Amino acid sequence: DIKPTGDDYDVCVATHAFGKGRILYIGDEGGEPASCELAAAFCLAAVTPISEENFTNALRGKAEGNSLFTAEEYNEAAARYSEAIAEFGDQGTGSQRALLAVLHGNCAEALLRAGRVDEANAAARAALAIEPENAKALSRIVRSCCAGAGAGARRMNEAVVAMK
């Protein structure tokens, strides 16, 4: 996202999703197109794609996890999704980040079905951090908050907060 701010457009703000947060660049640039392009380059340069080999390994891990999930071997599926997630480290761009969100989401679902609700909650939150509008991730957060022996008022409140 690149936006000039203020009435006189003298500040350029650029943000880019990175890991569990965002990189932010703010500069008194006058909002000139060249300055905004420089800010965008700053944000994009800070994100490194994973190697083709790591991406292929992650795709393979997703397929293997999906097969284990279909066979109702949920703990094994979660382990395989976690291995695929590890291929990313703190890197990845574009479609790579989309795959990472799917892997976290799939891992969350497998963990939910295995009864590991706290771990499922963390995995779903990781997916939501990458894709804030991810409805499946939000659903898995709510389900994890409402599941298990600890599904009292505190957990229900967590679910409501997650939905906001």
Coordinates of N, CA, C and O in Angstrom, one line a residue:
D1 N 0.8 -1.2 0.0 CA 0.0 0.0 0.0 C 0.9 1.2 0.0 O 1.8 1.3 0.8
I2 N 0.6 2.2 -0.9 CA 1.3 3.4 -0.9 C 0.3 4.5 -0.9 O -0.5 4.6 -1.8
K3 N 0.4 5.4 0.0 CA -0.6 6.5 0.1 C 0.0 7.8 0.5 O 0.7 7.9 1.5
P4 N -0.2 8.9 -0.3 CA 0.2 10.2 0.3 C -0.8 10.5 1.4 O -2.0 10.2 1.3
T5 N -0.4 11.2 2.4 CA -1.3 11.5 3.5 C -1.3 13.0 3.8 O -0.4 13.8 3.3
G6 N -2.3 13.5 4.5 CA -2.5 14.9 4.8 C -3.1 15.6 3.6 O -3.1 15.2 2.5
D7 N -3.5 16.9 3.9 CA -4.2 17.7 2.9 C -3.2 18.1 1.8 O -3.6 18.3 0.6
D8 N -2.0 18.3 2.2 CA -1.0 18.8 1.2 C -0.2 17.7 0.6 O 0.7 18.0 -0.2
Y9 N -0.4 16.5 0.9 CA 0.3 15.3 0.4 C 1.8 15.4 0.5 O 2.5 15.1 -0.5
D10 N 2.3 15.9 1.6 CA 3.7 16.0 1.8 C 4.4 14.8 2.4 O 5.6 14.8 2.6
V11 N 3.6 13.8 2.8 CA 4.2 12.6 3.5 C 3.8 11.4 2.7 O 2.6 11.2 2.3
C12 N 4.8 10.6 2.4 CA 4.5 9.3 1.7 C 4.6 8.2 2.7 O 5.6 8.1 3.5
V13 N 3.6 7.3 2.7 CA 3.6 6.2 3.6 C 3.5 4.9 2.8 O 2.7 4.8 1.9
A14 N 4.4 4.0 3.1 CA 4.4 2.7 2.4 C 4.4 1.6 3.4 O 5.2 1.6 4.3
T15 N 3.6 0.6 3.2 CA 3.6 -0.6 4.1 C 3.6 -1.8 3.3 O 3.2 -1.8 2.1
H16 N 4.1 -2.9 3.9 CA 4.1 -4.2 3.2 C 4.1 -5.3 4.3 O 4.8 -5.2 5.3
A17 N 3.2 -6.3 4.1 CA 3.1 -7.4 5.0 C 4.5 -8.1 5.1 O 5.1 -8.3 4.1
F18 N 4.9 -8.5 6.3 CA 6.2 -9.2 6.5 C 6.1 -10.0 7.7 O 5.8 -9.4 8.8
G19 N 6.2 -11.3 7.6 CA 6.1 -12.2 8.8 C 4.8 -12.0 9.5 O 3.7 -12.0 8.8
K20 N 4.8 -11.7 10.8 CA 3.6 -11.5 11.5 C 3.2 -10.1 11.6 O 2.2 -9.7 12.3
G21 N 3.9 -9.2 10.9 CA 3.6 -7.8 11.0 C 3.7 -7.1 9.7 O 3.4 -7.7 8.6
R22 N 4.1 -5.9 9.7 CA 4.2 -5.1 8.5 C 5.5 -4.2 8.6 O 5.9 -3.8 9.7
I23 N 6.1 -3.9 7.4 CA 7.2 -3.0 7.3 C 6.5 -1.7 7.0 O 5.6 -1.6 6.1
L24 N 6.9 -0.6 7.6 CA 6.4 0.7 7.4 C 7.5 1.7 7.1 O 8.5 1.8 7.7
Y25 N 7.2 2.4 6.0 CA 8.1 3.5 5.6 C 7.3 4.8 5.6 O 6.3 4.9 5.0
I26 N 7.8 5.8 6.3 CA 7.1 7.1 6.3 C 8.2 8.1 6.0 O 9.3 8.2 6.6
G27 N 7.9 9.0 5.0 CA 8.9 10.0 4.6 C 8.2 11.3 4.2 O 7.1 11.3 3.6
D28 N 8.9 12.4 4.4 CA 8.5 13.7 4.0 C 8.9 13.8 2.5 O 10.0 14.4 2.2
E29 N 8.2 13.2 1.6 CA 8.6 13.1 0.3 C 7.8 14.0 -0.7 O 8.1 14.0 -1.9
G30 N 6.8 14.7 -0.2 CA 6.1 15.5 -1.1 C 5.1 14.7 -2.0 O 4.3 15.3 -2.8
G31 N 5.0 13.4 -1.8 CA 4.1 12.6 -2.5 C 4.4 12.5 -4.0 O 3.5 12.0 -4.8
E32 N 5.6 12.9 -4.5 CA 5.9 12.8 -5.9 C 5.9 11.3 -6.3 O 6.4 10.5 -5.5
P33 N 5.5 11.0 -7.5 CA 5.5 9.6 -7.9 C 6.9 8.9 -7.8 O 6.9 7.8 -7.3
A34 N 8.0 9.6 -8.1 CA 9.3 9.0 -7.9 C 9.6 8.6 -6.5 O 10.2 7.6 -6.2
S35 N 9.2 9.5 -5.6 CA 9.4 9.3 -4.1 C 8.6 8.1 -3.7 O 9.0 7.2 -2.9
C36 N 7.3 8.0 -4.1 CA 6.5 6.8 -3.8 C 7.0 5.6 -4.4 O 7.0 4.5 -3.7
E37 N 7.6 5.6 -5.6 CA 8.2 4.4 -6.2 C 9.4 4.0 -5.3 O 9.6 2.8 -5.1
L38 N 10.2 4.9 -4.8 CA 11.3 4.6 -4.0 C 10.9 4.0 -2.7 O 11.5 3.0 -2.3
A39 N 9.8 4.5 -2.1 CA 9.3 3.9 -0.9 C 8.8 2.5 -1.1 O 9.0 1.6 -0.3
A40 N 8.1 2.2 -2.3 CA 7.7 0.9 -2.6 C 8.8 0.0 -2.8 O 8.8 -1.2 -2.4
A41 N 9.9 0.4 -3.5 CA 11.1 -0.4 -3.7 C 11.7 -0.8 -2.4 O 12.2 -1.9 -2.2
F42 N 11.7 0.2 -1.4 CA 12.2 -0.1 -0.1 C 11.5 -1.3 0.6 O 12.1 -2.2 1.1
C43 N 10.1 -1.2 0.5 CA 9.3 -2.2 1.1 C 9.5 -3.6 0.4 O 9.6 -4.6 1.1
L44 N 9.5 -3.6 -0.9 CA 9.6 -4.8 -1.6 C 11.0 -5.4 -1.5 O 11.1 -6.7 -1.5
A45 N 12.0 -4.6 -1.4 CA 13.4 -5.1 -1.3 C 13.6 -5.8 0.1 O 14.4 -6.7 0.2
A46 N 12.8 -5.5 1.1 CA 13.0 -6.1 2.4 C 12.4 -7.5 2.5 O 12.6 -8.1 3.5
V47 N 11.7 -7.9 1.5 CA 11.1 -9.2 1.5 C 11.8 -10.1 0.5 O 11.9 -9.8 -0.7
T48 N 12.3 -11.2 1.0 CA 13.1 -12.1 0.1 C 12.2 -13.4 -0.2 O 11.7 -14.0 0.7
P49 N 12.2 -13.7 -1.5 CA 11.4 -14.9 -1.8 C 12.2 -16.2 -1.3 O 13.5 -16.1 -1.2
I50 N 11.5 -17.3 -1.1 CA 12.2 -18.5 -0.7 C 12.7 -19.1 -2.1 O 12.2 -18.8 -3.1
S51 N 13.6 -20.0 -2.0 CA 14.2 -20.6 -3.1 C 13.2 -21.5 -3.8 O 12.2 -22.0 -3.2
E52 N 13.4 -21.8 -5.1 CA 12.5 -22.7 -5.8 C 12.5 -24.1 -5.2 O 11.4 -24.7 -5.1
E53 N 13.6 -24.5 -4.7 CA 13.7 -25.8 -4.0 C 12.8 -25.8 -2.8 O 12.1 -26.8 -2.5
N54 N 12.9 -24.8 -1.9 CA 12.1 -24.7 -0.7 C 10.6 -24.6 -1.0 O 9.8 -25.2 -0.3
F55 N 10.3 -23.9 -2.1 CA 8.9 -23.7 -2.5 C 8.4 -25.1 -2.9 O 7.2 -25.5 -2.6
T56 N 9.1 -25.8 -3.7 CA 8.7 -27.2 -4.2 C 8.6 -28.1 -3.0 O 7.6 -28.9 -2.9
N57 N 9.5 -28.0 -2.1 CA 9.4 -28.9 -0.8 C 8.1 -28.5 -0.1 O 7.5 -29.4 0.5
A58 N 7.8 -27.3 0.0 CA 6.6 -26.8 0.7 C 5.3 -27.4 0.0 O 4.4 -27.8 0.7
L59 N 5.3 -27.3 -1.3 CA 4.2 -27.8 -2.1 C 4.0 -29.3 -1.9 O 2.9 -29.8 -1.7
R60 N 5.2 -30.0 -1.9 CA 5.2 -31.5 -1.6 C 4.6 -31.8 -0.2 O 3.8 -32.7 0.0
G61 N 5.1 -31.0 0.7 CA 4.6 -31.2 2.1 C 3.1 -30.9 2.3 O 2.4 -31.7 3.0
K62 N 2.6 -29.9 1.5 CA 1.2 -29.7 1.6 C 0.4 -30.9 1.0 O -0.6 -31.4 1.6
A63 N 0.9 -31.4 -0.1 CA 0.2 -32.6 -0.7 C 0.3 -33.8 0.2 O -0.7 -34.5 0.4
E64 N 1.4 -34.0 0.8 CA 1.5 -35.2 1.8 C 0.6 -34.9 3.0 O 0.0 -35.9 3.5
G65 N 0.6 -33.7 3.5 CA -0.3 -33.4 4.6 C -1.7 -33.6 4.3 O -2.5 -34.2 5.0
N66 N -2.1 -33.2 3.1 CA -3.5 -33.4 2.6 C -3.9 -34.9 2.5 O -5.0 -35.3 2.9
S67 N -2.9 -35.7 2.1 CA -3.2 -37.2 2.0 C -3.4 -37.7 3.4 O -4.3 -38.6 3.6
L68 N -2.5 -37.3 4.3 CA -2.6 -37.8 5.7 C -3.9 -37.3 6.3 O -4.6 -38.1 7.0
F69 N -4.3 -36.1 6.0 CA -5.6 -35.5 6.6 C -6.8 -36.3 6.0 O -7.7 -36.7 6.8
T70 N -6.8 -36.6 4.7 CA -7.8 -37.4 4.1 C -7.9 -38.8 4.8 O -9.0 -39.3 4.9
A71 N -6.8 -39.3 5.2 CA -6.7 -40.6 5.8 C -7.1 -40.5 7.3 O -6.9 -41.5 8.1
E72 N -7.4 -39.3 7.8 CA -7.8 -39.0 9.2 C -6.6 -39.3 10.1 O -6.8 -39.6 11.3
E73 N -5.4 -39.1 9.6 CA -4.2 -39.2 10.5 C -3.8 -37.7 10.8 O -2.8 -37.2 10.2
Y74 N -4.6 -37.1 11.6 CA -4.5 -35.7 11.9 C -3.2 -35.2 12.5 O -2.6 -34.2 12.1
N75 N -2.7 -36.0 13.5 CA -1.4 -35.6 14.1 C -0.3 -35.6 13.1 O 0.6 -34.7 13.0
E76 N -0.3 -36.7 12.2 CA 0.8 -36.8 11.2 C 0.6 -35.7 10.2 O 1.6 -35.2 9.7
A77 N -0.6 -35.4 9.8 CA -0.9 -34.3 8.8 C -0.3 -33.0 9.4 O 0.3 -32.2 8.7
A78 N -0.6 -32.7 10.6 CA -0.2 -31.5 11.3 C 1.3 -31.4 11.3 O 1.9 -30.3 11.0
A79 N 2.0 -32.5 11.5 CA 3.5 -32.6 11.5 C 4.0 -32.3 10.1 O 5.0 -31.5 10.0
R80 N 3.4 -32.8 9.1 CA 3.8 -32.6 7.8 C 3.6 -31.2 7.3 O 4.5 -30.6 6.7
Y81 N 2.5 -30.6 7.7 CA 2.2 -29.2 7.4 C 3.3 -28.3 8.1 O 3.8 -27.3 7.5
S82 N 3.6 -28.6 9.3 CA 4.6 -27.9 10.1 C 6.0 -27.9 9.4 O 6.7 -26.9 9.3
E83 N 6.3 -29.1 8.9 CA 7.6 -29.3 8.1 C 7.6 -28.4 6.9 O 8.6 -27.8 6.6
A84 N 6.4 -28.3 6.2 CA 6.3 -27.5 5.0 C 6.4 -26.0 5.4 O 7.1 -25.3 4.7
I85 N 5.9 -25.6 6.5 CA 5.9 -24.2 7.0 C 7.4 -23.9 7.3 O 7.8 -22.8 7.0
A86 N 8.1 -24.8 7.8 CA 9.5 -24.6 8.1 C 10.4 -24.2 6.9 O 11.5 -23.6 7.0
E87 N 9.9 -24.6 5.7 CA 10.7 -24.3 4.5 C 10.8 -22.8 4.2 O 11.6 -22.4 3.5
F88 N 9.9 -22.1 4.8 CA 9.8 -20.6 4.6 C 10.7 -19.8 5.5 O 11.2 -18.8 5.1
G89 N 11.0 -20.3 6.7 CA 11.7 -19.4 7.6 C 10.9 -18.1 7.8 O 9.7 -18.1 8.0
D90 N 11.6 -17.0 7.6 CA 10.9 -15.7 7.7 C 10.8 -15.0 6.3 O 10.7 -13.8 6.1
Q91 N 10.8 -15.9 5.2 CA 10.9 -15.4 3.9 C 9.6 -15.7 3.1 O 8.7 -16.4 3.7
G92 N 9.5 -15.3 1.9 CA 8.4 -15.6 1.0 C 7.7 -14.3 0.6 O 7.5 -13.4 1.3
T93 N 7.3 -14.3 -0.7 CA 6.6 -13.2 -1.3 C 5.3 -13.7 -2.0 O 5.2 -14.8 -2.4
G94 N 4.4 -12.8 -2.3 CA 3.3 -13.1 -3.2 C 2.6 -14.4 -3.0 O 2.1 -14.7 -1.9
S95 N 2.6 -15.2 -4.0 CA 2.0 -16.5 -4.0 C 2.6 -17.4 -3.0 O 2.0 -18.3 -2.4
Q96 N 3.9 -17.2 -2.7 CA 4.5 -18.0 -1.6 C 3.9 -17.7 -0.3 O 3.7 -18.6 0.5
R97 N 3.6 -16.4 0.0 CA 2.9 -16.1 1.3 C 1.5 -16.7 1.3 O 1.0 -17.1 2.4
A98 N 0.9 -16.7 0.1 CA -0.5 -17.3 0.1 C -0.4 -18.8 0.4 O -1.2 -19.3 1.2
L99 N 0.6 -19.5 -0.1 CA 0.8 -20.9 0.3 C 1.1 -21.1 1.8 O 0.5 -22.0 2.4
L100 N 1.9 -20.2 2.3 CA 2.2 -20.2 3.7 C 0.9 -20.1 4.6 O 0.7 -20.8 5.6
A101 N 0.0 -19.2 4.2 CA -1.2 -19.0 4.9 C -2.1 -20.3 4.8 O -2.7 -20.7 5.8
V102 N -2.1 -20.9 3.7 CA -2.9 -22.2 3.5 C -2.3 -23.3 4.4 O -3.0 -24.0 5.0
L103 N -0.9 -23.3 4.4 CA -0.3 -24.4 5.3 C -0.6 -24.2 6.7 O -0.9 -25.1 7.4
H104 N -0.6 -22.9 7.2 CA -0.9 -22.6 8.6 C -2.4 -23.0 8.8 O -2.7 -23.6 9.9
G105 N -3.2 -22.7 7.9 CA -4.7 -23.0 8.0 C -4.9 -24.5 8.0 O -5.7 -25.0 8.9
N106 N -4.3 -25.2 7.1 CA -4.5 -26.6 7.1 C -3.9 -27.3 8.4 O -4.6 -28.2 8.9
C107 N -2.8 -26.8 8.9 CA -2.3 -27.3 10.1 C -3.2 -27.0 11.3 O -3.5 -27.9 12.1
A108 N -3.8 -25.9 11.3 CA -4.8 -25.5 12.3 C -6.0 -26.5 12.3 O -6.4 -27.0 13.3
E109 N -6.5 -26.8 11.1 CA -7.6 -27.7 11.0 C -7.2 -29.1 11.5 O -8.0 -29.8 12.2
A110 N -6.1 -29.6 11.1 CA -5.6 -30.9 11.5 C -5.4 -31.0 13.0 O -5.8 -32.0 13.7
L111 N -4.9 -29.9 13.6 CA -4.7 -29.8 15.0 C -6.1 -29.8 15.8 O -6.2 -30.5 16.8
L112 N -7.0 -29.1 15.2 CA -8.4 -29.1 15.8 C -8.9 -30.5 15.8 O -9.5 -30.9 16.8
R113 N -8.8 -31.2 14.7 CA -9.4 -32.5 14.6 C -8.7 -33.5 15.5 O -9.2 -34.5 15.9
A114 N -7.4 -33.2 15.8 CA -6.6 -34.0 16.7 C -6.9 -33.7 18.2 O -6.3 -34.3 19.1
G115 N -7.7 -32.6 18.4 CA -8.0 -32.2 19.8 C -6.9 -31.3 20.4 O -7.0 -31.1 21.6
R116 N -6.0 -30.8 19.6 CA -4.9 -30.0 20.1 C -5.3 -28.5 19.9 O -4.7 -27.8 19.1
V117 N -6.3 -28.1 20.7 CA -6.9 -26.8 20.4 C -6.1 -25.5 20.6 O -6.2 -24.6 19.9
D118 N -5.2 -25.6 21.6 CA -4.3 -24.4 21.8 C -3.3 -24.2 20.6 O -3.1 -23.1 20.2
E119 N -2.8 -25.4 20.2 CA -1.9 -25.3 19.0 C -2.6 -24.9 17.8 O -2.1 -24.2 16.9
A120 N -3.9 -25.4 17.6 CA -4.7 -25.0 16.5 C -5.0 -23.5 16.5 O -4.9 -22.9 15.4
N121 N -5.2 -23.0 17.7 CA -5.5 -21.5 17.8 C -4.2 -20.8 17.3 O -4.4 -19.8 16.5
A122 N -3.0 -21.2 17.7 CA -1.8 -20.5 17.3 C -1.6 -20.6 15.8 O -1.2 -19.6 15.1
A123 N -1.9 -21.8 15.2 CA -1.7 -22.0 13.8 C -2.7 -21.1 13.0 O -2.3 -20.5 12.0
A124 N -3.9 -21.1 13.5 CA -4.9 -20.2 12.8 C -4.6 -18.8 12.9 O -4.8 -18.0 11.9
R125 N -4.1 -18.3 14.0 CA -3.7 -16.9 14.2 C -2.5 -16.6 13.2 O -2.4 -15.5 12.7
A126 N -1.6 -17.6 13.0 CA -0.5 -17.3 12.1 C -1.0 -17.2 10.6 O -0.5 -16.3 9.9
A127 N -2.0 -18.0 10.3 CA -2.6 -17.8 8.9 C -3.3 -16.4 8.8 O -3.2 -15.7 7.8
L128 N -4.0 -16.0 9.9 CA -4.7 -14.7 9.9 C -3.7 -13.6 9.8 O -4.0 -12.5 9.2
A129 N -2.6 -13.7 10.4 CA -1.5 -12.7 10.4 C -1.0 -12.4 9.0 O -0.7 -11.3 8.6
I130 N -1.0 -13.5 8.2 CA -0.6 -13.4 6.8 C -1.7 -12.8 5.9 O -1.5 -12.0 5.1
E131 N -2.9 -13.4 6.1 CA -4.1 -13.0 5.4 C -5.2 -12.5 6.3 O -6.0 -13.3 6.7
P132 N -5.2 -11.2 6.7 CA -6.2 -10.8 7.7 C -7.6 -11.0 7.4 O -8.5 -11.0 8.2
E133 N -8.0 -11.2 6.1 CA -9.3 -11.4 5.7 C -9.7 -12.9 5.5 O -10.7 -13.3 5.0
N134 N -8.8 -13.8 6.0 CA -9.0 -15.2 5.7 C -10.1 -15.8 6.6 O -9.9 -16.0 7.8
A135 N -11.2 -16.1 6.0 CA -12.4 -16.5 6.8 C -12.2 -17.9 7.4 O -12.7 -18.1 8.5
K136 N -11.5 -18.8 6.7 CA -11.3 -20.1 7.3 C -10.4 -20.0 8.6 O -10.6 -20.7 9.6
A137 N -9.4 -19.1 8.5 CA -8.5 -18.9 9.7 C -9.3 -18.4 10.8 O -9.2 -18.9 12.0
L138 N -10.2 -17.4 10.6 CA -11.0 -16.8 11.6 C -11.9 -17.9 12.2 O -12.1 -18.0 13.4
S139 N -12.5 -18.7 11.4 CA -13.4 -19.8 11.8 C -12.7 -20.8 12.7 O -13.2 -21.2 13.7
R140 N -11.4 -21.1 12.3 CA -10.6 -22.0 13.1 C -10.2 -21.4 14.5 O -10.1 -22.1 15.5
I141 N -10.0 -20.1 14.5 CA -9.7 -19.4 15.8 C -10.9 -19.6 16.7 O -10.8 -19.9 17.9
V142 N -12.1 -19.2 16.2 CA -13.3 -19.3 16.9 C -13.6 -20.7 17.4 O -13.9 -21.0 18.6
R143 N -13.4 -21.7 16.5 CA -13.7 -23.1 16.9 C -12.7 -23.5 18.0 O -13.0 -24.3 18.9
S144 N -11.4 -23.1 17.9 CA -10.4 -23.5 18.9 C -10.7 -22.9 20.2 O -10.5 -23.5 21.3
C145 N -11.3 -21.6 20.2 CA -11.6 -21.0 21.5 C -12.8 -21.6 22.1 O -13.0 -21.6 23.3
C146 N -13.7 -22.2 21.3 CA -14.9 -22.8 21.9 C -14.8 -24.3 22.2 O -15.7 -24.9 22.7
A147 N -13.7 -24.9 21.8 CA -13.5 -26.3 22.0 C -12.7 -26.6 23.3 O -12.0 -25.8 23.9
G148 N -12.7 -27.9 23.7 CA -11.9 -28.3 24.8 C -12.4 -28.0 26.1 O -13.4 -27.3 26.3
A149 N -11.7 -28.5 27.1 CA -12.1 -28.4 28.5 C -12.0 -26.9 29.0 O -12.8 -26.5 29.9
G150 N -11.2 -26.1 28.4 CA -11.1 -24.7 28.8 C -12.0 -23.7 28.1 O -11.7 -22.5 28.1
A151 N -13.1 -24.2 27.6 CA -14.0 -23.4 26.8 C -14.9 -22.6 27.7 O -16.1 -22.7 27.6
G152 N -14.4 -21.8 28.6 CA -15.2 -21.0 29.5 C -15.3 -19.6 29.0 O -15.1 -19.3 27.8
A153 N -15.7 -18.7 29.9 CA -15.9 -17.3 29.5 C -14.7 -16.7 28.9 O -14.8 -15.9 27.9
R154 N -13.5 -16.9 29.4 CA -12.3 -16.3 28.8 C -12.1 -16.7 27.4 O -11.8 -15.9 26.5
R155 N -12.3 -18.0 27.1 CA -12.1 -18.5 25.7 C -13.1 -17.9 24.8 O -12.9 -17.6 23.7
M156 N -14.4 -17.8 25.3 CA -15.4 -17.3 24.5 C -15.1 -15.8 24.1 O -15.4 -15.3 23.0
N157 N -14.6 -15.1 25.1 CA -14.2 -13.7 24.9 C -13.1 -13.6 23.8 O -13.2 -12.7 23.0
E158 N -12.2 -14.5 23.9 CA -11.1 -14.6 22.8 C -11.8 -14.7 21.5 O -11.3 -14.1 20.5
A159 N -12.8 -15.6 21.3 CA -13.4 -15.8 20.1 C -14.1 -14.5 19.6 O -14.0 -14.2 18.4
V160 N -14.8 -13.8 20.5 CA -15.5 -12.6 20.1 C -14.4 -11.5 19.7 O -14.6 -10.9 18.7
V161 N -13.3 -11.4 20.4 CA -12.3 -10.5 20.0 C -11.7 -10.8 18.6 O -11.5 -9.9 17.8
A162 N -11.5 -12.1 18.4 CA -11.0 -12.5 17.1 C -11.9 -12.1 15.9 O -11.4 -11.8 14.8
M163 N -13.2 -12.1 16.2 CA -14.2 -11.9 15.1 C -14.3 -10.4 14.8 O -14.8 -10.0 13.8
K164 N -13.8 -9.5 15.7 CA -13.9 -8.0 15.5 C -13.0 -7.6 14.4 O -12.0 -8.0 14.1

